[in-house]
Amino acid sequence: MIPCTRVWPCARTRHWLRTFAVLFNRCCLAGRVIVTHSEAHTAMGIACGIVGLPNVGKSTLFNALTSNNIEAANYPFCTIDPNVGIVNVPDPRLNELSVGYQTERTVPTTVEFVDIAGLVEGAAKGEGLGNQFLSHIRAVDAIAHVVRCFGDDNVVHVSGSVNPIRDIDIIETELVLKDLDSATKRMETVTKKARSQDKEAKDELEMLQRLQAHLNEGKTARSFHCNNDVELEQMKALFLLTAKPQMYICNTDEAGVKNGNPLIDAVRARAAAEGALVVPICAKIEAEIAQLDQADREVFLADLGMEEPGLDRVIREAYSLLGLITYLTAGVKEVRAWTVKKNSTAPQAAGVIHSDFERGFIRAEVMKYDDWKRLGSEQAVKDAGLYRTEGKEYIVHDGDIMHFRFNV
């Protein structure tokens, strides 16, 4: 069986290896489905990038997430090509369903993380291989910004002192400057069309002028207001770095995880103003936990007063940040979690399993996981009148247990 976590250190081979892994996993685990190249790319094409200044704990966090030992050295730029890892999404529902159906195998869903090398001040101008690193950020769909919230004289800080708000400002400024450059270049192109009285070009130019002024004030694209759907699509076409959803990961020490500290509080205040999420973890401890077997892990967590590894929350929140939800399929042969974007229809969800399921979709038989757990079995859900038949317009919800009828 293919391992649950896979890491490829070379960005150039990422696409083809990822495609092969999806194809191979689907064949081995599902035992019955062969997917096309395009399906594999779609299934695994959503990623969360881990960013931050050098030496804030990004690679240590990535090692713990993927249970792999990439280089985590105490000097800047020990990561150049982004490391990519496919990580299982913790979901207790799978264990419950596996017991209830006495299934032969259980397959979790996954989320992709990309460890991007540390940015430095001046990255937008190419400092510290900045242009290369910024292009890696452009390729991901969401950002997990790691900030250092602990003091340790033995761990070098690129700015000479620990100040997470200053560090956030450095990274954000570089991303905003890069976005400003992208908007300005687009304006140059659109201005030529607008001079010929092209109405669409004139409307886009007006939006770009507002966006340029917004970015010039040091504000992110996330806080820019589009007046209509057309402007929203025009802005999406720019692939702006600061338009991506973002969360903050506070890398702290053991005391900080248990009790918090003023550095974490400062990040929380900053995040609250932005509507962003904050997850405090101790990357060093998480790396130790990741190396333990299940029994030792439970003892270690109990000693620390933790119910679960902090990484489990990081993974779940990244999954949510990417706009993903999970639906489930359950039976004696297999219990499996499947990833779809929020607001996906039933045929789109079926297409994640195989394109034929979407093309020949007839209907979906649906029950809620909560109803299944409360009543104890699929038959009990049917007897209670809670097992439903849904058509093509049905919007899939997280925790739906689904069975698809199709004909090709």
Short mmCIF file of C-alpha atoms in Angstrom, two decimals:
data_model
loop_
_atom_site.label_atom_id
_atom_site.label_comp_id
_atom_site.label_asym_id
_atom_site.label_seq_id
_atom_site.Cartn_x
_atom_site.Cartn_y
_atom_site.Cartn_z
CA MET A 1 0.00 0.00 0.00
CA ILE A 2 1.20 3.54 -0.75
CA PRO A 3 2.23 5.43 2.43
CA CYS A 4 -0.28 7.97 3.70
CA THR A 5 2.25 10.78 3.53
CA ARG A 6 4.47 11.48 0.53
CA VAL A 7 7.15 14.15 0.20
CA TRP A 8 8.94 15.25 -2.95
CA PRO A 9 11.75 17.75 -2.51
CA CYS A 10 11.98 18.90 -6.14
CA ALA A 11 9.42 21.41 -7.39
CA ARG A 12 10.09 20.56 -11.04
CA THR A 13 8.88 16.96 -10.66
CA ARG A 14 5.96 17.79 -8.42
CA HIS A 15 3.22 17.75 -11.06
CA TRP A 16 4.01 14.41 -12.66
CA LEU A 17 4.81 12.62 -9.42
CA ARG A 18 1.62 13.94 -7.88
CA THR A 19 -0.36 12.72 -10.88
CA PHE A 20 1.26 9.28 -10.69
CA ALA A 21 0.61 9.04 -6.93
CA VAL A 22 -3.07 9.81 -7.35
CA LEU A 23 -3.45 7.30 -10.17
CA PHE A 24 -1.61 4.60 -8.24
CA ASN A 25 -3.45 5.23 -4.96
CA ARG A 26 -6.85 5.17 -6.64
CA CYS A 27 -6.01 1.88 -8.33
CA CYS A 28 -4.59 0.24 -5.19
CA LEU A 29 -7.01 1.58 -2.59
CA ALA A 30 -10.24 1.75 -4.53
CA GLY A 31 -9.38 -1.41 -6.41
CA ARG A 32 -11.74 -0.60 -9.23
CA VAL A 33 -11.26 2.95 -10.54
CA ILE A 34 -8.77 4.20 -13.12
CA VAL A 35 -8.68 8.01 -13.35
CA THR A 36 -7.41 10.21 -16.15
CA HIS A 37 -4.48 12.62 -15.99
CA SER A 38 -6.84 15.60 -15.77
CA GLU A 39 -8.82 14.01 -12.95
CA ALA A 40 -5.67 13.36 -10.95
CA HIS A 41 -4.56 16.96 -11.34
CA THR A 42 -7.95 18.26 -10.23
CA ALA A 43 -8.16 15.91 -7.27
CA MET A 44 -4.79 16.93 -5.86
CA GLY A 45 -4.44 20.48 -7.19
CA ILE A 46 -5.25 22.42 -4.01
CA ALA A 47 -2.41 23.34 -1.65
CA CYS A 48 -1.64 25.38 1.45
CA GLY A 49 1.75 27.11 1.47
CA ILE A 50 3.77 27.44 4.69
CA VAL A 51 5.53 30.82 4.68
CA GLY A 52 7.48 33.01 7.09
CA LEU A 53 10.88 34.52 7.78
CA PRO A 54 13.91 32.21 7.92
CA ASN A 55 14.35 30.21 11.16
CA VAL A 56 10.82 30.61 12.52
CA GLY A 57 10.17 26.85 12.44
CA LYS A 58 8.57 26.29 9.02
CA SER A 59 10.58 23.22 8.08
CA THR A 60 10.29 21.77 11.60
CA LEU A 61 6.52 22.18 11.31
CA PHE A 62 6.54 20.62 7.84
CA ASN A 63 8.63 17.69 9.09
CA ALA A 64 6.11 17.07 11.85
CA LEU A 65 3.14 17.38 9.48
CA THR A 66 4.57 14.89 7.02
CA SER A 67 6.62 12.78 9.48
CA ASN A 68 9.58 13.23 7.17
CA ASN A 69 13.01 14.65 7.88
CA ILE A 70 13.78 17.34 5.33
CA GLU A 71 16.58 19.71 6.23
CA ALA A 72 15.71 22.02 9.15
CA ALA A 73 18.94 23.90 9.67
CA ASN A 74 19.63 26.91 11.88
CA TYR A 75 20.50 29.28 9.03
CA PRO A 76 18.55 31.09 6.30
CA PHE A 77 17.62 29.50 2.97
CA CYS A 78 18.13 25.85 3.95
CA THR A 79 14.97 25.28 1.86
CA ILE A 80 15.07 26.53 -1.75
CA ASP A 81 12.85 24.27 -3.85
CA PRO A 82 9.51 23.98 -2.05
CA ASN A 83 8.96 20.64 -0.37
CA VAL A 84 5.51 19.19 -1.00
CA GLY A 85 3.68 16.80 1.30
CA ILE A 86 0.29 15.09 1.11
CA VAL A 87 -1.07 14.81 4.67
CA ASN A 88 -4.02 12.82 6.02
CA VAL A 89 -6.86 14.95 7.42
CA PRO A 90 -7.75 13.69 10.94
CA ASP A 91 -11.41 12.65 10.99
CA PRO A 92 -12.81 10.61 13.93
CA ARG A 93 -15.95 9.88 11.88
CA LEU A 94 -13.98 7.39 9.78
CA ASN A 95 -13.15 5.24 12.81
CA GLU A 96 -16.80 5.20 13.93
CA LEU A 97 -18.02 4.24 10.46
CA SER A 98 -15.33 1.56 10.10
CA VAL A 99 -16.49 -0.10 13.31
CA GLY A 100 -20.16 0.25 12.41
CA TYR A 101 -19.78 -1.23 8.93
CA GLN A 102 -17.00 -3.67 9.94
CA THR A 103 -15.22 -2.50 6.82
CA GLU A 104 -12.20 -4.10 5.20
CA ARG A 105 -10.28 -0.84 4.76
CA THR A 106 -10.48 2.82 5.73
CA VAL A 107 -9.16 5.63 3.55
CA PRO A 108 -8.89 9.21 4.87
CA THR A 109 -8.88 12.29 2.70
CA THR A 110 -5.78 14.46 2.39
CA VAL A 111 -4.57 18.04 2.16
CA GLU A 112 -1.40 19.26 0.47
CA PHE A 113 1.19 21.41 2.23
CA VAL A 114 4.10 23.21 0.55
CA ASP A 115 7.11 24.29 2.61
CA ILE A 116 8.28 27.54 0.99
CA ALA A 117 11.73 28.93 1.80
CA GLY A 118 11.99 31.87 4.20
CA LEU A 119 11.28 35.31 2.79
CA VAL A 120 13.36 38.33 3.79
CA GLU A 121 12.96 42.07 3.57
CA GLY A 122 13.45 43.13 -0.05
CA ALA A 123 12.11 39.85 -1.47
CA ALA A 124 9.84 41.74 -3.88
CA LYS A 125 13.01 43.23 -5.39
CA GLY A 126 14.74 39.85 -5.58
CA GLU A 127 16.60 39.88 -2.25
CA GLY A 128 17.33 36.42 -0.83
CA LEU A 129 16.09 34.63 -3.96
CA GLY A 130 12.85 36.53 -3.34
CA ASN A 131 11.38 36.36 -6.83
CA GLN A 132 11.73 32.59 -6.89
CA PHE A 133 10.11 32.19 -3.46
CA LEU A 134 7.26 34.59 -4.29
CA SER A 135 6.47 32.55 -7.39
CA HIS A 136 6.11 29.49 -5.17
CA ILE A 137 3.54 31.38 -3.04
CA ARG A 138 1.64 32.32 -6.18
CA ALA A 139 1.23 28.61 -6.99
CA VAL A 140 -0.59 27.74 -3.73
CA ASP A 141 -4.23 28.41 -2.83
CA ALA A 142 -3.93 29.48 0.81
CA ILE A 143 -1.20 30.64 3.18
CA ALA A 144 -0.20 29.37 6.63
CA HIS A 145 2.04 32.13 7.97
CA VAL A 146 4.39 30.81 10.67
CA VAL A 147 5.62 33.39 13.18
CA ARG A 148 8.07 32.86 16.02
CA CYS A 149 6.58 33.45 19.47
CA PHE A 150 9.35 32.16 21.74
CA GLY A 151 12.75 33.34 22.88
CA ASP A 152 15.85 31.17 22.48
CA ASP A 153 19.38 32.54 22.26
CA ASN A 154 20.48 29.33 20.55
CA VAL A 155 18.14 29.88 17.57
CA VAL A 156 19.21 32.73 15.32
CA HIS A 157 16.53 35.28 14.33
CA VAL A 158 17.14 36.92 10.97
CA SER A 159 16.20 40.34 12.42
CA GLY A 160 18.18 39.92 15.64
CA SER A 161 15.20 39.86 18.03
CA VAL A 162 11.82 38.19 18.48
CA ASN A 163 8.92 40.42 17.43
CA PRO A 164 6.09 38.56 15.61
CA ILE A 165 4.19 41.70 14.57
CA ARG A 166 7.30 43.15 12.94
CA ASP A 167 7.86 39.79 11.23
CA ILE A 168 4.28 39.72 9.93
CA ASP A 169 4.69 43.26 8.60
CA ILE A 170 7.89 42.32 6.76
CA ILE A 171 6.26 39.38 4.97
CA GLU A 172 3.03 41.26 4.27
CA THR A 173 4.88 44.27 2.87
CA GLU A 174 6.82 42.08 0.44
CA LEU A 175 3.64 40.36 -0.74
CA VAL A 176 1.80 43.68 -1.14
CA LEU A 177 4.71 45.13 -3.13
CA LYS A 178 4.66 42.14 -5.45
CA ASP A 179 0.90 42.53 -5.89
CA LEU A 180 1.35 46.22 -6.60
CA ASP A 181 3.82 45.30 -9.33
CA SER A 182 1.32 42.84 -10.84
CA ALA A 183 -1.50 45.40 -10.77
CA THR A 184 0.71 48.10 -12.32
CA LYS A 185 1.80 45.83 -15.18
CA ARG A 186 -1.80 44.92 -15.89
CA MET A 187 -2.73 48.62 -15.89
CA GLU A 188 -0.14 49.29 -18.58
CA THR A 189 -1.76 46.67 -20.81
CA VAL A 190 -5.35 47.73 -20.13
CA THR A 191 -4.60 51.45 -20.57
CA LYS A 192 -3.76 50.89 -24.24
CA LYS A 193 -7.09 49.15 -24.82
CA ALA A 194 -8.99 51.81 -22.86
CA ARG A 195 -7.63 54.54 -25.16
CA SER A 196 -9.44 52.87 -28.05
CA GLN A 197 -12.73 53.36 -26.17
CA ASP A 198 -13.01 49.67 -25.23
CA LYS A 199 -15.71 49.76 -22.52
CA GLU A 200 -14.59 46.56 -20.75
CA ALA A 201 -11.03 47.85 -20.69
CA LYS A 202 -12.14 51.22 -19.31
CA ASP A 203 -14.13 49.52 -16.53
CA GLU A 204 -11.20 47.26 -15.66
CA LEU A 205 -8.82 50.22 -15.65
CA GLU A 206 -11.05 52.01 -13.14
CA MET A 207 -10.95 48.94 -10.87
CA LEU A 208 -7.18 48.64 -11.26
CA GLN A 209 -6.69 52.30 -10.32
CA ARG A 210 -8.68 51.76 -7.13
CA LEU A 211 -6.75 48.55 -6.42
CA GLN A 212 -3.42 50.29 -7.00
CA ALA A 213 -4.33 53.07 -4.56
CA HIS A 214 -5.47 50.45 -2.04
CA LEU A 215 -2.20 48.50 -2.26
CA ASN A 216 -0.17 51.73 -2.13
CA GLU A 217 -1.62 52.28 1.34
CA GLY A 218 -0.05 48.98 2.43
CA LYS A 219 -3.39 47.16 2.52
CA THR A 220 -3.84 43.60 1.29
CA ALA A 221 -5.95 42.53 -1.67
CA ARG A 222 -8.11 40.51 0.76
CA SER A 223 -9.50 43.79 2.13
CA PHE A 224 -10.16 45.34 -1.29
CA HIS A 225 -13.84 45.79 -2.16
CA CYS A 226 -15.01 44.78 -5.63
CA ASN A 227 -18.18 46.52 -6.80
CA ASN A 228 -19.53 43.57 -8.77
CA ASP A 229 -18.83 40.03 -9.96
CA VAL A 230 -17.05 41.27 -13.08
CA GLU A 231 -14.51 43.17 -10.97
CA LEU A 232 -14.11 40.13 -8.75
CA GLU A 233 -13.24 37.96 -11.75
CA GLN A 234 -10.86 40.62 -13.06
CA MET A 235 -9.05 40.69 -9.73
CA LYS A 236 -8.93 36.88 -9.54
CA ALA A 237 -7.20 36.88 -12.94
CA LEU A 238 -4.29 38.80 -11.39
CA PHE A 239 -3.50 35.90 -9.00
CA LEU A 240 -2.58 38.35 -6.25
CA LEU A 241 -0.58 36.95 -3.34
CA THR A 242 -2.43 38.90 -0.64
CA ALA A 243 -5.82 37.84 -2.00
CA LYS A 244 -5.21 34.29 -0.78
CA PRO A 245 -6.90 33.21 2.48
CA GLN A 246 -4.43 33.17 5.37
CA MET A 247 -4.02 31.86 8.90
CA TYR A 248 -1.27 32.44 11.45
CA ILE A 249 0.62 29.61 13.16
CA CYS A 250 2.35 30.80 16.32
CA ASN A 251 5.41 28.63 16.90
CA THR A 252 5.99 28.87 20.64
CA ASP A 253 7.45 26.83 23.51
CA GLU A 254 5.68 24.32 25.78
CA ALA A 255 4.66 26.99 28.28
CA GLY A 256 3.24 29.12 25.49
CA VAL A 257 1.09 26.25 24.19
CA LYS A 258 -0.33 25.61 27.68
CA ASN A 259 -0.74 29.16 28.98
CA GLY A 260 -0.17 31.52 26.07
CA ASN A 261 2.19 34.50 26.22
CA PRO A 262 2.25 38.20 25.25
CA LEU A 263 3.71 37.40 21.82
CA ILE A 264 0.81 35.08 20.98
CA ASP A 265 -1.65 37.66 22.35
CA ALA A 266 -0.20 40.27 19.99
CA VAL A 267 -0.66 37.96 17.00
CA ARG A 268 -4.23 37.17 18.10
CA ALA A 269 -5.05 40.88 18.22
CA ARG A 270 -3.59 41.40 14.75
CA ALA A 271 -5.47 38.38 13.37
CA ALA A 272 -8.77 39.50 14.95
CA ALA A 273 -8.55 42.80 13.07
CA GLU A 274 -8.05 40.86 9.82
CA GLY A 275 -10.62 38.15 10.52
CA ALA A 276 -7.84 35.55 10.41
CA LEU A 277 -7.37 32.40 12.49
CA VAL A 278 -4.49 31.78 14.93
CA VAL A 279 -3.20 28.31 15.87
CA PRO A 280 -0.48 28.18 18.58
CA ILE A 281 1.79 25.13 18.45
CA CYS A 282 5.23 24.07 19.61
CA ALA A 283 6.80 22.74 16.41
CA LYS A 284 9.61 21.07 18.34
CA ILE A 285 7.18 19.09 20.51
CA GLU A 286 4.97 18.28 17.52
CA ALA A 287 8.01 16.88 15.70
CA GLU A 288 8.67 14.60 18.69
CA ILE A 289 5.02 13.49 18.85
CA ALA A 290 5.03 12.66 15.13
CA GLN A 291 7.84 10.13 15.64
CA LEU A 292 5.98 8.14 18.33
CA ASP A 293 3.73 5.14 17.82
CA GLN A 294 0.07 5.49 18.78
CA ALA A 295 0.37 4.11 22.33
CA ASP A 296 3.39 6.24 23.25
CA ARG A 297 1.78 9.25 21.59
CA GLU A 298 -1.29 9.00 23.82
CA VAL A 299 0.88 8.83 26.96
CA PHE A 300 3.01 11.76 25.81
CA LEU A 301 -0.07 13.89 25.04
CA ALA A 302 -1.58 13.05 28.43
CA ASP A 303 1.63 14.15 30.18
CA LEU A 304 1.42 17.46 28.31
CA GLY A 305 -2.27 17.87 29.11
CA MET A 306 -3.20 17.79 25.39
CA GLU A 307 -6.19 15.93 23.95
CA GLU A 308 -4.70 15.76 20.45
CA PRO A 309 -1.53 16.91 18.66
CA GLY A 310 -1.62 20.59 17.75
CA LEU A 311 -0.89 19.56 14.18
CA ASP A 312 -4.32 17.94 13.91
CA ARG A 313 -5.89 21.35 14.29
CA VAL A 314 -3.40 22.90 11.86
CA ILE A 315 -4.39 20.30 9.25
CA ARG A 316 -8.14 20.72 9.82
CA GLU A 317 -7.95 24.51 9.76
CA ALA A 318 -5.83 24.47 6.58
CA TYR A 319 -8.41 22.17 5.01
CA SER A 320 -11.17 24.61 5.95
CA LEU A 321 -9.09 27.61 4.86
CA LEU A 322 -8.82 26.07 1.41
CA GLY A 323 -12.62 25.99 1.22
CA LEU A 324 -12.83 22.20 1.36
CA ILE A 325 -15.35 19.86 2.96
CA THR A 326 -15.55 16.09 3.33
CA TYR A 327 -18.27 13.71 2.27
CA LEU A 328 -18.14 10.02 3.09
CA THR A 329 -18.84 6.70 1.42
CA ALA A 330 -19.38 3.66 3.61
CA GLY A 331 -19.78 -0.06 3.13
CA VAL A 332 -18.29 -3.44 4.01
CA LYS A 333 -15.58 -3.13 1.37
CA GLU A 334 -14.44 0.40 2.21
CA VAL A 335 -15.11 3.48 4.32
CA ARG A 336 -13.63 6.52 2.64
CA ALA A 337 -13.49 10.30 2.97
CA TRP A 338 -13.67 12.40 -0.21
CA THR A 339 -12.69 16.04 -0.68
CA VAL A 340 -14.89 18.56 -2.49
CA LYS A 341 -15.05 22.35 -2.58
CA LYS A 342 -17.77 23.98 -0.48
CA ASN A 343 -21.07 24.41 -2.35
CA SER A 344 -20.35 21.53 -4.71
CA THR A 345 -23.38 19.80 -6.25
CA ALA A 346 -24.04 16.08 -5.97
CA PRO A 347 -22.84 15.38 -9.56
CA GLN A 348 -19.63 17.32 -8.90
CA ALA A 349 -19.06 15.29 -5.73
CA ALA A 350 -19.66 12.09 -7.69
CA GLY A 351 -17.09 13.23 -10.24
CA VAL A 352 -14.39 13.22 -7.57
CA ILE A 353 -14.71 9.44 -7.47
CA HIS A 354 -14.78 9.07 -11.26
CA SER A 355 -15.78 11.26 -14.18
CA ASP A 356 -18.30 8.60 -15.31
CA PHE A 357 -20.18 9.10 -12.02
CA GLU A 358 -20.69 12.76 -12.85
CA ARG A 359 -21.37 12.26 -16.57
CA GLY A 360 -24.01 9.58 -15.96
CA PHE A 361 -25.35 10.90 -12.65
CA ILE A 362 -28.94 9.83 -11.90
CA ARG A 363 -29.37 10.51 -8.20
CA ALA A 364 -27.61 10.46 -4.83
CA GLU A 365 -28.78 8.58 -1.76
CA VAL A 366 -27.79 10.66 1.27
CA MET A 367 -27.82 10.41 5.05
CA LYS A 368 -26.19 12.65 7.61
CA TYR A 369 -23.32 11.24 9.66
CA ASP A 370 -24.86 12.70 12.83
CA ASP A 371 -28.11 10.83 12.14
CA TRP A 372 -26.19 7.60 11.51
CA LYS A 373 -24.23 7.98 14.75
CA ARG A 374 -27.31 8.90 16.80
CA LEU A 375 -29.46 6.06 15.47
CA GLY A 376 -26.70 3.46 15.21
CA SER A 377 -27.07 2.04 11.72
CA GLU A 378 -27.99 2.78 8.11
CA GLN A 379 -31.19 0.72 8.44
CA ALA A 380 -32.23 2.72 11.50
CA VAL A 381 -31.72 5.94 9.53
CA LYS A 382 -33.97 4.55 6.77
CA ASP A 383 -36.61 3.46 9.28
CA ALA A 384 -36.62 6.99 10.72
CA GLY A 385 -37.27 8.45 7.27
CA LEU A 386 -33.95 10.31 7.25
CA TYR A 387 -32.36 8.47 4.31
CA ARG A 388 -33.01 10.78 1.36
CA THR A 389 -32.81 10.71 -2.42
CA GLU A 390 -31.35 13.88 -3.95
CA GLY A 391 -31.02 15.11 -7.52
CA LYS A 392 -28.56 17.15 -9.57
CA GLU A 393 -29.20 20.43 -7.72
CA TYR A 394 -28.38 19.06 -4.27
CA ILE A 395 -25.55 20.93 -2.49
CA VAL A 396 -23.27 18.55 -0.62
CA HIS A 397 -22.62 19.21 3.07
CA ASP A 398 -19.71 18.21 5.27
CA GLY A 399 -20.41 14.82 6.82
CA ASP A 400 -22.89 13.63 4.18
CA ILE A 401 -22.73 9.86 3.70
CA MET A 402 -23.48 9.34 0.02
CA HIS A 403 -24.21 6.56 -2.44
CA PHE A 404 -24.43 7.48 -6.13
CA ARG A 405 -26.61 5.99 -8.84
CA PHE A 406 -25.37 6.53 -12.37
CA ASN A 407 -25.65 5.16 -15.89
CA VAL A 408 -23.16 5.66 -18.73
#
